[in-house]
Amino acid sequence: MKFSLNILLSLMAVASVEAILPIHIKNYRFIKPSSPVNNATSNEVFYVKGIDYQPGGSSAYKSDSKTDVLSDPEICARDAFVFQQLGINTVRIYSVNPDLNHDKCMTILNNAGIYVILDVNSGNYGENLNRADPNGSYNSWYLSRVFKVIDAFKNYPNLLALFAGNEVINDEKDYAEIDPPFIRAVQRDMKQYIQKHSNRTIPVGYSAANNVQLRLASFKYLQCNSLDGKKVDPVLNESRSDFFGLNTYEWCSGSSDWTSSGYDKLNSTFSDAVIPLIFSEYGCNKNLPRTFDEVTDGLYPDNGLGKLFSGGLVYEYAEEANNYGLVDIDDDDGSITYKTDFANLKDRFSKVNNTIVKEKTLSNNTIYKCDNASITKAYPGFGTNNFTIPKQPEGITNLIKWGVNGTNVGKILTNYTVPTTFNYTITDNNGKKVDAKISYNKNNTLNVLKAAEDDINDTISSSTEASSYASTTTLSSSSTVRELSSAASSSSSSSSTSSRSSRGVAAVATVPSITSGLFAFLISALL
């Protein structure tokens, strides 16, 4: 008896392997493919459970330095172990040098199961949109740097998303009036560059300042894509944020709760979101040590913000002068000591248990009206400029057309033996030395999407290729006969073509050695 190709596709869609596959977006959710087939029937909503990561602070990054936070594999291995112990799946990185090679560090993070959200700017002159002079700083020199960052990281499947700006729009002087259109201009340019020079879509978003009224106005402005609320305007859609981050420090351990922190108002305030929402920074340190009760009592639970927000990033990894660190890093020998904050956050993260939400249950609604009255009501003086976006200078247009000719285009390494140990000492918050060894799930090296039906046809074109593909796929232990039957009745047309998903694969081709007699049988049945 021959199985149909559609049935095979559906069966493969439920074969969740917990691989590190490129994240895409549908409506107000991040979506993680459940398998290389990338089928909406089994794909699930992805919740960011992470931290902000920039050891040494913003001042530690120098554009002329030969190092950055992702250039030393020994340090990356050390910190990847700490990330695993903390129980996170994502880190946010504020500044990188696009001219340095990051392959080893990104491979370590990928294989360790860690996604990266990356800021494309730095605090150095000419490497950011100057909020005091957006018109003067919006130029091809600045965008060439942004595009080099995209080139350097676009092929890493664990690059979750890019931040086009961080707290550019704020309440000082006239910044809220003059900056907003230029944020949209940069987002437009980044998305055009990705469309032209990347083989997959990479979400582009914005991280808003910790100002309740201003961030609401910024959100309404940056997610809108329609002048009449009925049809999408292509120009506005191209410049909108794909996701939105809130830097928020309202919930302080020991002195705040659901109501006093203002969390109780966030669900209603942002209820009209049609793009994903995350906390891009959180973790008030008014009272130390922090207990992070906002994690289990506010941000993640379904009866909190979990049904609207997609998690967040705790500020921050390494202790600096501002006392937000989760770990102390010894300046002399690079050893790590966990703070009590680390132990408390680890405990909270271990209790996060989000309800599984399938991509197919989400609507395709992405229309949001650009309403000047609503935006200025939230923050008087906010500059919408009648939703006109600054014209793209010819120099930037040419960069998008021809590329920046960056010689540093990263890739996940398939011939690199990732380290399991490192020459640094790890000590817990009680002074006990930690037996440090990184664990790698071999499924994390499965990074290639096979979303198209013709990819499957290519795969099963010979018995040798069929056996090879079967060896890369495994059924989740939770799969049941009922799930298989249900999936088999679904058409392959339920794959995530209607969402803002990857246009292709992340440019890596490494697969784990996992056997599955069921898939070998199914594929052989087709031959």
Short mmCIF file of C-alpha atoms in Angstrom, two decimals, residues 100-427:
data_model
loop_
_atom_site.label_atom_id
_atom_site.label_comp_id
_atom_site.label_asym_id
_atom_site.label_seq_id
_atom_site.Cartn_x
_atom_site.Cartn_y
_atom_site.Cartn_z
CA LEU A 100 35.33 39.70 13.38
CA ASN A 101 34.66 36.00 12.94
CA HIS A 102 31.97 34.64 15.26
CA ASP A 103 31.58 31.13 13.84
CA LYS A 104 32.94 29.20 16.81
CA CYS A 105 30.96 31.12 19.42
CA MET A 106 27.72 30.99 17.45
CA THR A 107 28.25 27.27 16.83
CA ILE A 108 28.78 26.70 20.56
CA LEU A 109 25.60 28.61 21.39
CA ASN A 110 23.66 26.87 18.62
CA ASN A 111 24.73 23.40 19.73
CA ALA A 112 24.04 24.31 23.36
CA GLY A 113 20.46 25.30 22.44
CA ILE A 114 20.77 29.10 22.74
CA TYR A 115 19.18 31.63 20.38
CA VAL A 116 20.54 35.17 19.95
CA ILE A 117 18.71 38.49 19.61
CA LEU A 118 21.23 41.00 18.30
CA ASP A 119 21.36 44.79 18.31
CA VAL A 120 22.81 46.12 15.05
CA ASN A 121 24.14 49.32 16.65
CA SER A 122 26.88 50.28 19.08
CA GLY A 123 27.51 53.33 21.23
CA ASN A 124 30.45 54.43 19.08
CA TYR A 125 30.25 57.49 16.85
CA GLY A 126 28.70 56.73 13.48
CA GLU A 127 27.48 53.30 14.58
CA ASN A 128 24.01 54.32 15.72
CA LEU A 129 21.13 56.62 14.89
CA ASN A 130 21.92 59.79 16.85
CA ARG A 131 18.68 60.67 18.63
CA ALA A 132 19.71 64.32 18.77
CA ASP A 133 20.39 64.40 15.02
CA PRO A 134 18.54 61.58 13.28
CA ASN A 135 18.58 63.30 9.90
CA GLY A 136 22.32 63.88 9.99
CA SER A 137 23.20 60.41 11.25
CA TYR A 138 20.88 58.53 8.90
CA ASN A 139 23.35 57.95 6.09
CA SER A 140 25.12 55.27 4.05
CA TRP A 141 28.12 55.23 6.42
CA TYR A 142 25.92 54.21 9.32
CA LEU A 143 23.81 51.75 7.30
CA SER A 144 26.88 50.08 5.84
CA ARG A 145 27.78 49.10 9.39
CA VAL A 146 24.26 47.81 10.03
CA PHE A 147 24.32 45.77 6.81
CA LYS A 148 27.71 44.29 7.70
CA VAL A 149 26.21 43.05 10.97
CA ILE A 150 23.39 41.43 8.99
CA ASP A 151 25.87 39.78 6.61
CA ALA A 152 27.99 38.50 9.49
CA PHE A 153 25.05 36.83 11.29
CA LYS A 154 22.36 36.11 8.68
CA ASN A 155 23.40 32.48 8.10
CA TYR A 156 23.30 31.47 11.75
CA PRO A 157 20.02 29.59 12.33
CA ASN A 158 20.10 30.55 16.02
CA LEU A 159 19.92 34.25 15.16
CA LEU A 160 16.37 34.81 16.40
CA ALA A 161 15.96 38.49 15.55
CA LEU A 162 17.59 41.91 15.19
CA PHE A 163 16.98 45.11 17.12
CA ALA A 164 17.13 48.18 14.87
CA GLY A 165 17.29 50.51 17.86
CA ASN A 166 17.35 50.65 21.65
CA GLU A 167 15.70 53.54 23.51
CA VAL A 168 16.34 55.92 20.61
CA ILE A 169 12.94 57.54 21.15
CA ASN A 170 12.91 59.04 24.65
CA ASP A 171 11.38 61.92 26.53
CA GLU A 172 14.38 64.23 26.49
CA LYS A 173 14.13 67.49 24.55
CA ASP A 174 12.29 66.94 21.24
CA TYR A 175 13.51 63.39 20.64
CA ALA A 176 10.03 61.86 20.74
CA GLU A 177 9.04 64.24 17.97
CA ILE A 178 11.97 63.94 15.58
CA ASP A 179 13.17 60.33 15.93
CA PRO A 180 10.21 57.98 15.20
CA PRO A 181 10.15 58.24 11.37
CA PHE A 182 13.87 57.51 11.21
CA ILE A 183 13.45 54.33 13.26
CA ARG A 184 10.99 53.17 10.63
CA ALA A 185 13.41 54.20 7.86
CA VAL A 186 16.18 52.06 9.35
CA GLN A 187 13.80 49.11 9.77
CA ARG A 188 12.71 49.48 6.15
CA ASP A 189 16.30 49.50 4.95
CA MET A 190 17.24 46.49 7.07
CA LYS A 191 14.29 44.47 5.81
CA GLN A 192 15.06 45.38 2.20
CA TYR A 193 18.66 44.31 2.69
CA ILE A 194 17.61 41.01 4.28
CA GLN A 195 15.14 40.39 1.46
CA LYS A 196 17.87 40.99 -1.11
CA HIS A 197 20.86 39.33 0.53
CA SER A 198 19.63 36.69 2.96
CA ASN A 199 18.06 33.34 2.12
CA ARG A 200 15.64 33.62 5.03
CA THR A 201 13.51 36.24 6.70
CA ILE A 202 14.97 37.62 9.95
CA PRO A 203 12.60 39.53 12.29
CA VAL A 204 13.52 43.21 12.80
CA GLY A 205 12.23 45.05 15.85
CA TYR A 206 12.70 47.86 18.33
CA SER A 207 13.48 48.03 22.06
CA ALA A 208 11.56 50.85 23.79
CA ALA A 209 12.62 53.06 26.69
CA ASN A 210 11.26 52.53 30.21
CA ASN A 211 8.58 55.21 29.94
CA VAL A 212 5.01 53.93 30.16
CA GLN A 213 3.31 56.59 28.00
CA LEU A 214 6.13 56.89 25.49
CA ARG A 215 6.50 53.16 24.92
CA LEU A 216 2.76 52.86 24.25
CA ALA A 217 2.91 55.61 21.64
CA SER A 218 6.03 54.02 20.14
CA PHE A 219 4.29 50.65 19.99
CA LYS A 220 1.19 52.04 18.27
CA TYR A 221 3.35 53.91 15.79
CA LEU A 222 5.86 51.19 15.01
CA GLN A 223 3.41 48.32 14.49
CA CYS A 224 0.95 50.16 12.25
CA ASN A 225 0.79 49.28 8.55
CA SER A 226 -2.54 50.59 7.26
CA LEU A 227 -3.93 54.07 6.68
CA ASP A 228 -7.57 52.98 6.68
CA GLY A 229 -7.41 49.93 8.94
CA LYS A 230 -8.75 47.73 6.14
CA LYS A 231 -5.89 47.08 3.76
CA VAL A 232 -2.13 46.90 4.19
CA ASP A 233 -0.07 49.79 2.86
CA PRO A 234 3.07 48.22 1.30
CA VAL A 235 5.35 51.13 2.23
CA LEU A 236 4.20 51.21 5.85
CA ASN A 237 4.27 47.43 6.10
CA GLU A 238 7.89 47.37 4.99
CA SER A 239 8.96 49.90 7.63
CA ARG A 240 6.93 48.56 10.56
CA SER A 241 8.49 46.65 13.46
CA ASP A 242 8.19 42.88 13.19
CA PHE A 243 8.25 42.67 17.00
CA PHE A 244 8.40 45.08 19.92
CA GLY A 245 10.49 45.03 23.09
CA LEU A 246 9.69 46.84 26.34
CA ASN A 247 12.47 47.80 28.72
CA THR A 248 10.54 47.70 31.98
CA TYR A 249 11.63 47.84 35.61
CA GLU A 250 8.31 48.39 37.39
CA TRP A 251 8.22 45.11 39.35
CA CYS A 252 10.73 45.28 42.21
CA SER A 253 11.37 42.18 44.34
CA GLY A 254 9.82 42.37 47.78
CA SER A 255 7.93 45.60 47.26
CA SER A 256 5.86 45.03 44.10
CA ASP A 257 3.11 42.72 42.97
CA TRP A 258 0.80 42.22 40.00
CA THR A 259 -1.14 45.41 40.70
CA SER A 260 1.40 47.82 42.15
CA SER A 261 3.87 47.07 39.30
CA GLY A 262 1.32 48.00 36.67
CA TYR A 263 1.48 44.52 35.13
CA ASP A 264 -2.28 44.31 35.59
CA LYS A 265 -2.71 47.02 32.96
CA LEU A 266 -0.35 45.61 30.32
CA ASN A 267 -2.78 43.02 28.93
CA SER A 268 -5.40 45.67 28.23
CA THR A 269 -2.89 48.31 27.14
CA PHE A 270 -1.34 46.08 24.48
CA SER A 271 -4.36 43.90 23.74
CA ASP A 272 -4.47 45.07 20.12
CA ALA A 273 -0.98 43.76 19.33
CA VAL A 274 -0.51 42.11 15.94
CA ILE A 275 3.26 41.71 16.40
CA PRO A 276 5.11 39.79 19.15
CA LEU A 277 5.77 41.55 22.46
CA ILE A 278 8.67 40.78 24.77
CA PHE A 279 10.36 42.39 27.75
CA SER A 280 13.71 43.34 26.20
CA GLU A 281 15.00 44.32 29.65
CA TYR A 282 13.49 43.66 33.08
CA GLY A 283 14.57 42.96 36.66
CA CYS A 284 14.32 45.96 38.99
CA ASN A 285 17.19 45.94 41.52
CA LYS A 286 15.73 48.34 44.05
CA ASN A 287 15.75 45.52 46.59
CA LEU A 288 18.64 43.02 46.62
CA PRO A 289 18.94 40.14 46.22
CA ARG A 290 16.26 39.96 43.58
CA THR A 291 13.74 37.14 43.93
CA PHE A 292 12.32 37.51 40.41
CA ASP A 293 8.77 36.70 41.45
CA GLU A 294 7.63 38.62 38.35
CA VAL A 295 8.80 35.63 36.31
CA THR A 296 6.33 33.13 37.81
CA ASP A 297 3.69 35.59 39.02
CA GLY A 298 3.59 38.07 36.15
CA LEU A 299 5.32 37.60 32.81
CA TYR A 300 4.93 33.94 31.89
CA PRO A 301 1.76 32.44 33.41
CA ASP A 302 -1.44 32.27 31.39
CA ASN A 303 -3.31 34.14 34.12
CA GLY A 304 -0.62 36.82 33.94
CA LEU A 305 0.90 38.11 30.69
CA GLY A 306 1.61 34.73 29.09
CA LYS A 307 -1.34 34.78 26.70
CA LEU A 308 -0.17 38.04 25.13
CA PHE A 309 3.55 38.47 25.77
CA SER A 310 6.23 36.09 24.53
CA GLY A 311 8.59 36.18 27.51
CA GLY A 312 11.57 38.38 28.06
CA LEU A 313 15.22 39.04 28.88
CA VAL A 314 16.51 39.72 32.39
CA TYR A 315 19.02 42.53 32.78
CA GLU A 316 21.83 41.40 33.02
CA TYR A 317 24.42 38.63 32.95
CA ALA A 318 27.61 40.08 34.41
CA GLU A 319 27.88 42.34 37.46
CA GLU A 320 28.80 45.94 36.64
CA ALA A 321 28.76 49.14 38.68
CA ASN A 322 24.95 49.33 38.42
CA ASN A 323 24.44 46.08 40.45
CA TYR A 324 22.22 44.27 37.96
CA GLY A 325 24.53 41.28 37.44
CA LEU A 326 23.59 37.63 37.91
CA VAL A 327 27.23 36.53 38.09
CA ASP A 328 30.55 38.03 39.13
CA ILE A 329 33.38 37.66 36.62
CA ASP A 330 36.90 37.90 38.04
CA ASP A 331 38.82 40.46 36.00
CA ASP A 332 42.11 38.64 36.57
CA ASP A 333 41.37 35.00 35.78
CA GLY A 334 37.89 35.05 34.23
CA SER A 335 36.38 32.78 36.87
CA ILE A 336 32.63 32.95 37.48
CA THR A 337 30.80 33.19 40.80
CA TYR A 338 27.04 32.89 40.88
CA LYS A 339 25.24 35.58 42.87
CA THR A 340 22.14 34.87 44.93
CA ASP A 341 20.21 36.58 42.13
CA PHE A 342 21.38 33.80 39.81
CA ALA A 343 20.12 31.05 42.12
CA ASN A 344 16.78 32.82 42.58
CA LEU A 345 16.27 33.35 38.85
CA LYS A 346 17.24 29.74 38.08
CA ASP A 347 14.61 28.57 40.52
CA ARG A 348 11.94 30.81 38.96
CA PHE A 349 12.80 29.76 35.40
CA SER A 350 12.56 26.11 36.40
CA LYS A 351 8.92 26.71 37.35
CA VAL A 352 7.91 28.33 34.06
CA ASN A 353 5.54 26.03 32.20
CA ASN A 354 3.82 27.80 29.35
CA THR A 355 0.77 26.28 27.72
CA ILE A 356 1.65 24.74 24.36
CA VAL A 357 0.10 26.79 21.55
CA LYS A 358 0.16 25.51 17.97
CA GLU A 359 0.80 27.86 15.08
CA LYS A 360 -2.32 26.68 13.24
CA THR A 361 -4.54 28.11 16.01
CA LEU A 362 -3.35 31.67 15.37
CA SER A 363 -5.15 34.00 13.00
CA ASN A 364 -3.42 35.64 10.05
CA ASN A 365 -4.47 39.12 11.09
CA THR A 366 -1.60 41.58 10.76
CA ILE A 367 -3.44 44.82 9.93
CA TYR A 368 -3.11 47.72 12.36
CA LYS A 369 -4.35 51.23 11.58
CA CYS A 370 -1.96 54.16 11.71
CA ASP A 371 -3.97 56.46 13.94
CA ASN A 372 -2.32 59.79 14.75
CA ALA A 373 -4.96 60.71 17.37
CA SER A 374 -4.48 57.49 19.28
CA ILE A 375 -0.69 57.83 19.27
CA THR A 376 -0.58 61.45 20.38
CA LYS A 377 -3.20 60.73 23.03
CA ALA A 378 -0.77 58.25 24.55
CA TYR A 379 2.10 60.74 24.32
CA PRO A 380 1.45 64.35 23.22
CA GLY A 381 4.18 65.59 20.93
CA PHE A 382 5.02 62.20 19.47
CA GLY A 383 6.21 62.76 15.90
CA THR A 384 4.31 60.63 13.41
CA ASN A 385 5.01 63.04 10.52
CA ASN A 386 1.69 61.90 9.04
CA PHE A 387 3.30 58.45 8.70
CA THR A 388 5.64 59.65 5.99
CA ILE A 389 8.94 57.79 6.14
CA PRO A 390 12.21 59.60 5.26
CA LYS A 391 13.27 59.02 1.68
CA GLN A 392 16.05 56.52 1.27
CA PRO A 393 19.30 58.24 0.24
CA GLU A 394 20.82 56.99 -3.00
CA GLY A 395 23.90 55.73 -1.16
CA ILE A 396 21.77 53.43 0.98
CA THR A 397 19.77 52.28 -2.05
CA ASN A 398 23.00 51.27 -3.77
CA LEU A 399 24.20 49.39 -0.69
CA ILE A 400 20.96 47.43 -0.66
CA LYS A 401 21.17 46.74 -4.37
CA TRP A 402 24.79 45.66 -4.51
CA GLY A 403 25.52 44.65 -0.93
CA VAL A 404 28.27 45.97 1.33
CA ASN A 405 30.78 43.42 0.05
CA GLY A 406 31.43 42.25 3.57
CA THR A 407 34.08 39.54 3.56
CA ASN A 408 32.91 38.24 6.93
CA VAL A 409 29.80 36.12 6.35
CA GLY A 410 29.35 33.69 9.21
CA LYS A 411 28.21 30.08 9.20
CA ILE A 412 27.65 27.28 11.67
CA LEU A 413 30.72 25.04 11.66
CA THR A 414 30.16 21.38 10.81
CA ASN A 415 33.81 20.34 11.23
CA TYR A 416 34.36 22.03 14.59
CA THR A 417 34.56 19.96 17.77
CA VAL A 418 32.65 22.08 20.24
CA PRO A 419 34.31 22.19 23.67
CA THR A 420 32.65 20.48 26.62
CA THR A 421 35.03 21.97 29.20
CA PHE A 422 37.00 25.18 29.62
CA ASN A 423 39.84 26.64 31.67
CA TYR A 424 37.72 28.73 34.00
CA THR A 425 36.47 28.02 37.50
CA ILE A 426 32.75 28.19 38.25
CA THR A 427 31.60 28.70 41.86
#
